[in-house]
Short mmCIF file of C-alpha atoms and ligand atoms in Angstrom, two decimals:
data_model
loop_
_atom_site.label_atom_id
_atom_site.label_comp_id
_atom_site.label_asym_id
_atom_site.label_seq_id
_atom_site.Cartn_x
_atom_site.Cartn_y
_atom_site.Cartn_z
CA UNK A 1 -30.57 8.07 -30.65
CA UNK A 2 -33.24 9.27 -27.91
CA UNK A 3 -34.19 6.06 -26.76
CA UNK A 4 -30.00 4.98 -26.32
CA UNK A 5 -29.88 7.56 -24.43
CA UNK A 6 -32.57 6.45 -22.03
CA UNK A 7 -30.76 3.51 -21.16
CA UNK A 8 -28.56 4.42 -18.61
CA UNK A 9 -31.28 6.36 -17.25
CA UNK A 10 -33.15 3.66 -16.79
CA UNK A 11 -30.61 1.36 -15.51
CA UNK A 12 -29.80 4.33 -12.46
CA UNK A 13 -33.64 4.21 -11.67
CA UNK A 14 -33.85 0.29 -11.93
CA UNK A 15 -30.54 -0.44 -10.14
CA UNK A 16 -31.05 0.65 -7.06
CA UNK A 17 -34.19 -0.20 -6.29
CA UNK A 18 -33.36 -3.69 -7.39
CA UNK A 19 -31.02 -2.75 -4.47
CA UNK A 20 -33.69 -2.09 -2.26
CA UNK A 21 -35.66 -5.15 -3.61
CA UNK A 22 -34.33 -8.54 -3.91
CA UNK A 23 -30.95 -9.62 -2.21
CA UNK A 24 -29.93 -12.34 -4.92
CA UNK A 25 -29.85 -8.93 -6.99
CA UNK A 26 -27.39 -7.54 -4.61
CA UNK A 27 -25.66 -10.23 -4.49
CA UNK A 28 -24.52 -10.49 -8.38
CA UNK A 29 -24.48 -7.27 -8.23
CA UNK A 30 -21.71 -6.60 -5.89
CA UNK A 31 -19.48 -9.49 -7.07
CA UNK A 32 -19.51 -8.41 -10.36
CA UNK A 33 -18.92 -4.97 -9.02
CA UNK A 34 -16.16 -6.13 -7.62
CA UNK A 35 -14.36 -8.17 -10.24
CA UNK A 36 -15.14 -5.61 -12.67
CA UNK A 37 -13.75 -2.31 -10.11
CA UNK A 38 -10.37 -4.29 -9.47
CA UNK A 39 -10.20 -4.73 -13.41
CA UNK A 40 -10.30 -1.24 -13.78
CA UNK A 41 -7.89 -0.79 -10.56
CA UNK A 42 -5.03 -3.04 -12.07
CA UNK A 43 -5.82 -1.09 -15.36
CA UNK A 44 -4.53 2.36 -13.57
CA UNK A 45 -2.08 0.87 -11.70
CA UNK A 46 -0.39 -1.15 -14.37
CA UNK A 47 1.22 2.15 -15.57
CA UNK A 48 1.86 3.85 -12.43
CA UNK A 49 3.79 0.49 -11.66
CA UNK A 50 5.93 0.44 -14.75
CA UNK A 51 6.72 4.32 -14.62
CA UNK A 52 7.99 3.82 -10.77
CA UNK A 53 9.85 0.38 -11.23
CA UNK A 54 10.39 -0.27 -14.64
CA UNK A 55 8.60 -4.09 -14.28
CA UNK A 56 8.19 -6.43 -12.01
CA UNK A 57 9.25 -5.35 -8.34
CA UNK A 58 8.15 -6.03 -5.10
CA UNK A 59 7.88 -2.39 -4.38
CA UNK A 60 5.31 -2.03 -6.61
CA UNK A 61 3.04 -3.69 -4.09
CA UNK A 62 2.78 -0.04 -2.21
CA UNK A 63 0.77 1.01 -5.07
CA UNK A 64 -1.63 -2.15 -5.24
CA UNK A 65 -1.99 -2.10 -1.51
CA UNK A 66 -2.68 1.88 -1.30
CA UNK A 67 -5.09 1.36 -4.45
CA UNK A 68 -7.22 -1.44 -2.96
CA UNK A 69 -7.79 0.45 0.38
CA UNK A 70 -10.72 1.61 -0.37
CA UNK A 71 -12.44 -1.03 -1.93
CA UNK A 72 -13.93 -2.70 1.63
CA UNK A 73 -16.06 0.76 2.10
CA UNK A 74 -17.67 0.47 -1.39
CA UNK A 75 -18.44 -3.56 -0.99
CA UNK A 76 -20.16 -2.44 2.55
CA UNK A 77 -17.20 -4.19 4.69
CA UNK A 78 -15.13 -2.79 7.79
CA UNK A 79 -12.09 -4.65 9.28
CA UNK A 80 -11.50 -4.84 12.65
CA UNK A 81 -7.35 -5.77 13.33
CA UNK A 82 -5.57 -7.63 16.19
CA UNK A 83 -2.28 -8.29 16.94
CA UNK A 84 -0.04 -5.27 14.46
CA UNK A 85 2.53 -5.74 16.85
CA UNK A 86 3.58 -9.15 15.62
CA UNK A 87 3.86 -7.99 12.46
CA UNK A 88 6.26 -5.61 13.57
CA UNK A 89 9.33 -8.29 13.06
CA UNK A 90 12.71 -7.18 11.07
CA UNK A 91 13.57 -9.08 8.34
CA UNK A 92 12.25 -11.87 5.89
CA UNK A 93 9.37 -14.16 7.40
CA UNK A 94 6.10 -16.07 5.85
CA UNK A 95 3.02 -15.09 6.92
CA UNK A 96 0.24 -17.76 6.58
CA UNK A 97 -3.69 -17.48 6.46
CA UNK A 98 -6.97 -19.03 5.68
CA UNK A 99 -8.17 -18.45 2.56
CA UNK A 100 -12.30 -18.27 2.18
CA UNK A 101 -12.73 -16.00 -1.22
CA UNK A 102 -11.40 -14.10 -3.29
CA UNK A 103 -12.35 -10.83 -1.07
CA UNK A 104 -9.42 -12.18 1.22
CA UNK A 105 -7.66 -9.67 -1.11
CA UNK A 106 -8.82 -6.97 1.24
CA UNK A 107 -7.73 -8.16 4.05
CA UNK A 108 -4.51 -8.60 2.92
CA UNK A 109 -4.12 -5.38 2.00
CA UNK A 110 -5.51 -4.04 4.61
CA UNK A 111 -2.22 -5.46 6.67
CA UNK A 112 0.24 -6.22 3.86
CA UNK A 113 4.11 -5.28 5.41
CA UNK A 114 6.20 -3.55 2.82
CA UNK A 115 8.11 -5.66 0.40
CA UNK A 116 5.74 -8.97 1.08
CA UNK A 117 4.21 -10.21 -1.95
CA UNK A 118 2.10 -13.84 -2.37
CA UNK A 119 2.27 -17.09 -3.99
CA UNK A 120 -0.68 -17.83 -6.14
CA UNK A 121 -1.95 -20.33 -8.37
CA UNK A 122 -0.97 -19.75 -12.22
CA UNK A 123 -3.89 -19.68 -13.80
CA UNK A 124 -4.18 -15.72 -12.06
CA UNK A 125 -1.70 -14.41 -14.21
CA UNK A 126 -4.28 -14.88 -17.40
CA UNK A 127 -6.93 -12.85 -15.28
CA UNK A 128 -6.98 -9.84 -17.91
CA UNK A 129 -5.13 -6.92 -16.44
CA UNK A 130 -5.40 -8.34 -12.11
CA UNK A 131 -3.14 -10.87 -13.78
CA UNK A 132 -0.78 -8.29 -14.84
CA UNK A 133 -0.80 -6.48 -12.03
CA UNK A 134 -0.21 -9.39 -10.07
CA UNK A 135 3.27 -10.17 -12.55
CA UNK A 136 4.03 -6.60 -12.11
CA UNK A 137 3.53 -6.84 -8.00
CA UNK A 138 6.05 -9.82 -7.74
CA UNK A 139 4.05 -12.66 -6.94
CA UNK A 140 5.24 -16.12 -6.96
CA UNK A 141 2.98 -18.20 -9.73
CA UNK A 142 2.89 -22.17 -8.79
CA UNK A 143 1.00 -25.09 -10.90
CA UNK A 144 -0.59 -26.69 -8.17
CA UNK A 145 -1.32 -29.95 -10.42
CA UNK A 146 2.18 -30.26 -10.49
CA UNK A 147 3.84 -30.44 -7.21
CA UNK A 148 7.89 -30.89 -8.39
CA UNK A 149 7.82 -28.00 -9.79
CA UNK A 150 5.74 -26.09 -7.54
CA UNK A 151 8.50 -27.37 -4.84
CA UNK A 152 11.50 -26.32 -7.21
CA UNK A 153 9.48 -22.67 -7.03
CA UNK A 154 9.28 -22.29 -3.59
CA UNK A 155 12.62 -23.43 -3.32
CA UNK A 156 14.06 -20.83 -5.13
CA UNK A 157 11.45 -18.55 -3.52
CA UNK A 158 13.41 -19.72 -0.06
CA UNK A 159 16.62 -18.05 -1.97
CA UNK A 160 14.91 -15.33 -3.03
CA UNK A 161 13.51 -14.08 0.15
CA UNK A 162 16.64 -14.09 1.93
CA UNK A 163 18.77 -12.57 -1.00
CA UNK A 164 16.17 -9.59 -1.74
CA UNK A 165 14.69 -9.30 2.19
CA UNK A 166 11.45 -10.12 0.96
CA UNK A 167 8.29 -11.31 2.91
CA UNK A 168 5.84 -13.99 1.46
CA UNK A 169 2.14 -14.56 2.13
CA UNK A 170 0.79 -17.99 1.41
CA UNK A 171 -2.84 -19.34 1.86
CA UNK A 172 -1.13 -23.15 2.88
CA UNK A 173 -4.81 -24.60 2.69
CA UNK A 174 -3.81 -24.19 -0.84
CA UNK A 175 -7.22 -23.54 -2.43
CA UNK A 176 -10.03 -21.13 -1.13
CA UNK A 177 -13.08 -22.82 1.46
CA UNK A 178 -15.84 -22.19 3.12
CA UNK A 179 -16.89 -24.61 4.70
CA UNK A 180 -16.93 -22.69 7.85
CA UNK A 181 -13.73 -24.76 9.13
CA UNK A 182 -10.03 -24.74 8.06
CA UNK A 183 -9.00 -27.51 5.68
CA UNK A 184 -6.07 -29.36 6.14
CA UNK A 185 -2.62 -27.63 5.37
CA UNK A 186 -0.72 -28.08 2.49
CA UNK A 187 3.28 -28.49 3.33
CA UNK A 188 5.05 -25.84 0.81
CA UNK A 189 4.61 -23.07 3.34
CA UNK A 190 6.49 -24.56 6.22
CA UNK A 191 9.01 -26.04 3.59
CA UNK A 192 9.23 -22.30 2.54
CA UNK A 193 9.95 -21.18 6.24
CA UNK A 194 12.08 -23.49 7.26
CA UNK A 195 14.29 -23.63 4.17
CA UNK A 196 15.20 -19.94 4.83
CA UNK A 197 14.69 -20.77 8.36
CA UNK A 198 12.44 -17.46 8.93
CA UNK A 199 9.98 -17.38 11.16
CA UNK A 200 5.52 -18.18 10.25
CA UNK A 201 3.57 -14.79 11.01
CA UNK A 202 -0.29 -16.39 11.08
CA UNK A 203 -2.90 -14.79 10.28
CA UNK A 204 -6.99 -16.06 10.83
CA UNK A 205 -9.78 -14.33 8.93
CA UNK A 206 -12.81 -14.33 10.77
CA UNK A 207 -15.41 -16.43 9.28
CA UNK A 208 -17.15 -14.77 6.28
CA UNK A 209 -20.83 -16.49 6.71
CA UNK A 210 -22.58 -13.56 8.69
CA UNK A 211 -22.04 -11.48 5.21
CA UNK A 212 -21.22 -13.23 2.39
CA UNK A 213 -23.10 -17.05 1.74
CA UNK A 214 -22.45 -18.14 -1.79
CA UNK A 215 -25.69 -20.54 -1.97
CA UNK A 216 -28.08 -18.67 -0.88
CA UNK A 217 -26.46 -15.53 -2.46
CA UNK A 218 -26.24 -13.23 0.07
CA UNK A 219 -23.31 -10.44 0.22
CA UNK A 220 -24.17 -8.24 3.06
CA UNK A 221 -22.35 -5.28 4.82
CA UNK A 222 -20.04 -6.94 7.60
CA UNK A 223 -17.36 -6.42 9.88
CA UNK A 224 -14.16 -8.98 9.22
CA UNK A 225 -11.97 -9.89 11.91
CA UNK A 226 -8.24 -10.18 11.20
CA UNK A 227 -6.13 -11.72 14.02
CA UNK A 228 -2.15 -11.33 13.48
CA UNK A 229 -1.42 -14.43 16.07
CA UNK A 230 2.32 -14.14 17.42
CA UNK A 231 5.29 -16.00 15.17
CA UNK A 232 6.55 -18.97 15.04
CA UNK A 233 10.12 -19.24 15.23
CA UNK A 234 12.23 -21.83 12.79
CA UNK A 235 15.64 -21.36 13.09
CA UNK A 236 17.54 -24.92 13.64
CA UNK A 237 14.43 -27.11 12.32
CA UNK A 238 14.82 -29.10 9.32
CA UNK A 239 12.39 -30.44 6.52
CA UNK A 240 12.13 -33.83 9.36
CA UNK A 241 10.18 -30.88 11.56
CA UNK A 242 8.15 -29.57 8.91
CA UNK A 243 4.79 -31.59 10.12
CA UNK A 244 5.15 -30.99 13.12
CA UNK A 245 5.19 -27.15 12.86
CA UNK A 246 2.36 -27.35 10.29
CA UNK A 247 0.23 -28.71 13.15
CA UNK A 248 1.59 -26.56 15.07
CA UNK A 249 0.46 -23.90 13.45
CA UNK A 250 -2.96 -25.31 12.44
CA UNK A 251 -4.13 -25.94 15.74
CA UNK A 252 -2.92 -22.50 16.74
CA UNK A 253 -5.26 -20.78 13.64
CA UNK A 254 -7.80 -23.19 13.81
CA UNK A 255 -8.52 -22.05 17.42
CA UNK A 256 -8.15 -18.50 16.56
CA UNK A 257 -10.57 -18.57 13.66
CA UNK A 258 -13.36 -20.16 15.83
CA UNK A 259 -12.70 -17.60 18.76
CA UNK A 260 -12.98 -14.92 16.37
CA UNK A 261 -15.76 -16.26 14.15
CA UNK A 262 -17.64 -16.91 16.91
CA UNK A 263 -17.78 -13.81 18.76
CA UNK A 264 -18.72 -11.98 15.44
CA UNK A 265 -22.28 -13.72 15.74
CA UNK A 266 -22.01 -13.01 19.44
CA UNK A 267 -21.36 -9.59 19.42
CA UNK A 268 -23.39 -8.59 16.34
CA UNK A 269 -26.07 -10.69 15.99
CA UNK A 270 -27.38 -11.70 12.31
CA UNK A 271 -26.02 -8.43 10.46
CA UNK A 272 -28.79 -6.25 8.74
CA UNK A 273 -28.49 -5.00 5.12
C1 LIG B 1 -4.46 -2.15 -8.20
C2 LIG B 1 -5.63 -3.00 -7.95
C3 LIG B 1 -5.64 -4.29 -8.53
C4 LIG B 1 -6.15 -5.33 -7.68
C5 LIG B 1 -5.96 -6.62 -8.21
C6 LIG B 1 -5.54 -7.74 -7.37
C7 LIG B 1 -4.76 -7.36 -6.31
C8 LIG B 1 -3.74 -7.87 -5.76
C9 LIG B 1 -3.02 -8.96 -6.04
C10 LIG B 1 -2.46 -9.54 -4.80
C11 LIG B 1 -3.30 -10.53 -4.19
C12 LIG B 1 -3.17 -11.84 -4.72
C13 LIG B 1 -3.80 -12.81 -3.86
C14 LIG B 1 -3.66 -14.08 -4.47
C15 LIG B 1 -4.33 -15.13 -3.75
C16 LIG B 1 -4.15 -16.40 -4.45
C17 LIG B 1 -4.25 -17.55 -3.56
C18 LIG B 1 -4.00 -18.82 -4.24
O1 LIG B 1 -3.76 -18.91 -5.40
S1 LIG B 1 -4.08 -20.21 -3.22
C19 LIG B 1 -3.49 -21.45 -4.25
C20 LIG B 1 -2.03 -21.44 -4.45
N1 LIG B 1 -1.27 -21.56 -3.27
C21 LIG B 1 -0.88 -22.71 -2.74
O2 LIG B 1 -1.24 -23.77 -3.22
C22 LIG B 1 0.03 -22.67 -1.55
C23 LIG B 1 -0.15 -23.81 -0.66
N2 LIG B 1 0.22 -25.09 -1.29
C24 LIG B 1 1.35 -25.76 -1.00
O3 LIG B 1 2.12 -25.23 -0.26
C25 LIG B 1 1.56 -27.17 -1.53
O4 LIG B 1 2.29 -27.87 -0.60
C26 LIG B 1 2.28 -27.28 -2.90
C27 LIG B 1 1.48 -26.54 -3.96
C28 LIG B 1 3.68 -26.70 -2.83
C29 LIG B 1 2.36 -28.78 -3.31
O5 LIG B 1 1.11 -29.30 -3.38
P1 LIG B 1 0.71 -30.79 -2.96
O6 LIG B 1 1.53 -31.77 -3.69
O7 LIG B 1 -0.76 -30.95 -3.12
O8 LIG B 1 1.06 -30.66 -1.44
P2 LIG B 1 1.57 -31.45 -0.19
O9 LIG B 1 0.67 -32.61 0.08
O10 LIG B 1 1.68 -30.41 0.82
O11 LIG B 1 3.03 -31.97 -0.56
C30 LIG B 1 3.35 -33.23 -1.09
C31 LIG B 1 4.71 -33.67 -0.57
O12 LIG B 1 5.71 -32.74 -0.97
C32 LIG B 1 6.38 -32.16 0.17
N3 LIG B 1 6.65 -30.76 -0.13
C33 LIG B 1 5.76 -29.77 -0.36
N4 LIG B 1 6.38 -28.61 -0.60
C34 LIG B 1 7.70 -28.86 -0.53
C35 LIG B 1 8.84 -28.05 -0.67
N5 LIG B 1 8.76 -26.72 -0.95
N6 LIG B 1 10.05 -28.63 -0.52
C36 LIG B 1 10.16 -29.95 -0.23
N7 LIG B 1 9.10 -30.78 -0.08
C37 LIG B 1 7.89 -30.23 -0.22
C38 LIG B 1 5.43 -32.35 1.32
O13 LIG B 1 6.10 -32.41 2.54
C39 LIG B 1 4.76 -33.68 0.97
O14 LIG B 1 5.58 -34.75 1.32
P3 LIG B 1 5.28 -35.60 2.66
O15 LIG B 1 6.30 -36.70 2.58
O16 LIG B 1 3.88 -36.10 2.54
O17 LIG B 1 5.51 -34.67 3.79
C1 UBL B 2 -10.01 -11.41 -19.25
C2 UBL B 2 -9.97 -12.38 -18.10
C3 UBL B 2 -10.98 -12.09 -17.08
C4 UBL B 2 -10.70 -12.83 -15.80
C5 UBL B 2 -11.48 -12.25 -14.67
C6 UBL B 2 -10.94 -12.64 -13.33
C7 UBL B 2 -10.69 -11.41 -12.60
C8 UBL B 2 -10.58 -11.52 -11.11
C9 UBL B 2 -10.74 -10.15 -10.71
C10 UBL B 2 -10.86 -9.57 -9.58
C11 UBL B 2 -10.81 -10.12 -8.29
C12 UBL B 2 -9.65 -9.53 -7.61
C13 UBL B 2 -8.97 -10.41 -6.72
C14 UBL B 2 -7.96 -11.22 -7.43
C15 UBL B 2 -7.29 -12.21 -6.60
C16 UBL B 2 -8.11 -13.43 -6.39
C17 UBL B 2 -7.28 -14.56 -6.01
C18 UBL B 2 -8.04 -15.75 -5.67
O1 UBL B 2 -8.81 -15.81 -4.76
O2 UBL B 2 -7.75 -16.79 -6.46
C19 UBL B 2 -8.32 -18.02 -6.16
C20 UBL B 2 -7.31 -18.96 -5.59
O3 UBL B 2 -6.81 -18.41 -4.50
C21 UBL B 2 -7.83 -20.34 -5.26
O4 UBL B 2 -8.58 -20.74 -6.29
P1 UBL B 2 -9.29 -22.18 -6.38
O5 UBL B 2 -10.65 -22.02 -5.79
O6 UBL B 2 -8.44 -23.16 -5.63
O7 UBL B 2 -9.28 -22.46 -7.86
#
C-alpha cells in the first residue's frame, strides 16, 4: 500500500526534471499529452454537446472550438493571425489550408467561423471519444481509397452547405506533410466550391519546423503563423475551371506559406526551450 502510494510521487519528481533533461523526453511527452488531454476534452464535451443539440449539429462546433482554446498555452504554442477580415464574408464558402500535423487542430480553432465544420478522413471517427466528438461536431467523413464515393460525399456536401448555410474546411493536400513544402492539391475542394459556386477562403500555416521536427523529436514552444489570404470568388465557373482555380489557389498559398515560414526563422531565430 505505502510503496503504491509513492508512485505518483515519484513520477512528479522524475517528470519534470526529465523535462529539464533530455528533449526526446519532452518530446513523447507532450504528444502523448496531447492525444491523451483532447481524449479527455471530447470526453466532457460529448455530453455538453448532446444536452445542447440533441446529436449531431454543426452548432455544436462552438463548444469544441471554445474547449480547445486553451490547449496551444499548455503545448507551449502562441498564434499570431493575419487577415480576420477575409473571413468576415456572409454566407456559405470553403476555406482551404495546408495540413502539417495533427496540431493543425489548433489553429483551426483558433479561427474556426461559426457553423463551419471539416471533412476528414474516416478512419477519425474510430478515434475513441475525438471520433465522437468529431460525429457529434458535423464533420464530413470521406474514404479516401475510394474516390466515387468520396465525390458522391462532397457532392451532397455541395447541397448541404447551401441548404443549411454551412461553411466547410478542407486540407485539399488531402493527407498531412511536412516536408517543409506544400504537396500537390487534391481536386474535391474546388469541386466542392464550385458546385455550390461559393467562394475558397485560404488559409497557410506557417511552417511548423522551428518547433516541432518529428525525426529528431523535438516539440518546442513556438509561435505559428496563420495567414487568412483574401477569397477566391466562383460564381459562373464550372467543373472545366476546376484546375485552373486549384492552381490558382496553390500558387497563391504556396507563396504565402514561404513568406510566412520564412520570416518566422527571420524574426525569431532558432526558438529556445
Ligand atoms: C472538445 C475537444 C475535443 C477535441 C477533439 C478534436 C477536435 C476537433 C475536431 C475537429 C477537427 C478535425 C480536423 C480534422 C482534420 C482531418 C484532416 C483529414 O482527414 S485530411 C484527409 C481527408 N481530406 C481530404 O482528402 C480532402 C482532400 N481530398 C480530395 O479533395 C480528393 O480530391 C478526394 C478525396 C475527393 C478524391 O481523391 P483522389 O481520387 O485521390 O483525388 P483527385 O486526384 O483530386 O481526383 C481524381 C479525379 O476526380 C475528380 N474529382 C475529385 N473530386 C470530385 C468531385 N467532388 N466531383 C467531381 N469530380 C471530382 C478530379 O477532378 C480528378 O479528375 P481529373 O480528370 O484528373 O481532374
Ligand atoms: C481508442 C482509440 C484511440 C485513438 C487515438 C487517436 C486520438 C487522436 C487524438 C487526439 C488528437 C486530436 C486531434 C484530432 C484530429 C486529428 C486529425 C488529423 O490530423 O488526422 C490526420 C489526417 O488529417 C491525415 O492523416 P494521414 O496522415 O493522411 O493518414
Amino acid at each position: 500500500m505505502d510503496v503504491l502510494w509513492m508512485i505518483p510521487l515519484l513520477l512528479l519528481m522524475i517528470i519534470p526534471l526529465l523535462m529539464c533533461t533530455s528533449s526526446t523526453f519532452v518530446f513523447y511527452f507532450k504528444k502523448f499529452f496531447y492525444v491523451a488531454w483532447m481524449m479527455v476534452l471530447a470526453l466532457i464535451a460529448i455530453p455538453l454537446c448532446i444536452l445542447k443539440s440533441g446529436g449531431r449539429d454543426i452548432e455544436n462546433m462552438r463548444i469544441i472550438r471554445f474547449m480547445v482554446r486553451h490547449v496551444k498555452y499548455l503545448l507551449g504554442l502562441r498564434f499570431e493571425v493575419s487577415g480576420w477580415e477575409h473571413l468576415q464574408t456572409e454566407g456559405p464558402y470553403v476555406v482551404i489550408s495546408n495540413h502539417q500535423s495533427s496540431l493543425d487542430v489548433l489553429g483551426l480553432m483558433e479561427i474556426l467561423p461559426d457553423r463551419c465544420t471539416t471533412i476528414a478522413k474516416k478512419e477519425l471517427v474510430y478515434a475513441g471519444t475525438v471520433g465522437l466528438i468529431c460525429w457529434l461536431g458535423g464533420i464530413v467523413f470521406i474514404n479516401r481509397k475510394k474516390t466515387s464515393d468520396a465525390k458522391s460525399v462532397m457532392a451532397d456536401a455541395a447541397k448541404t452547405m447551401l441548404d443549411d448555410q454551412i461553411r466547410l474546411w478542407v486540407f485539399p493536400e488531402g493527407t498531412r506533410n511536412q516536408n517543409g513544402d506544400l504537396l500537390p492539391f487534391k481536386k474535391g475542394a474546388f469541386h466542392l466550391a464550385v458546385q455550390a459556386q461559393v467562394p475558397i477562403i485560404p488559409v497557410v500555416f506557417s511552417s511548423y519546423s522551428n518547433f516541432y521536427l518529428r525525426k529528431e523529436k523535438q516539440f518546442k514552444s513556438g509561435i505559428i503563423r496563420l495567414k487568412i489570404l483574401p477569397k477566391i470568388e466562383t460564381k459562373g465557373m464550372t467543373s472545366d475551371d476546376v484546375s485552373s482555380l486549384s492552381d490558382k489557389s496553390f500558387d497563391l498559398m504556396r507563396a504565402a506559406f514561404l513568406d510566412i515560414s520564412d520570416s518566422i526563422t527571420r524574426s525569431n531565430g532558432p526558438v529556445r526551450h
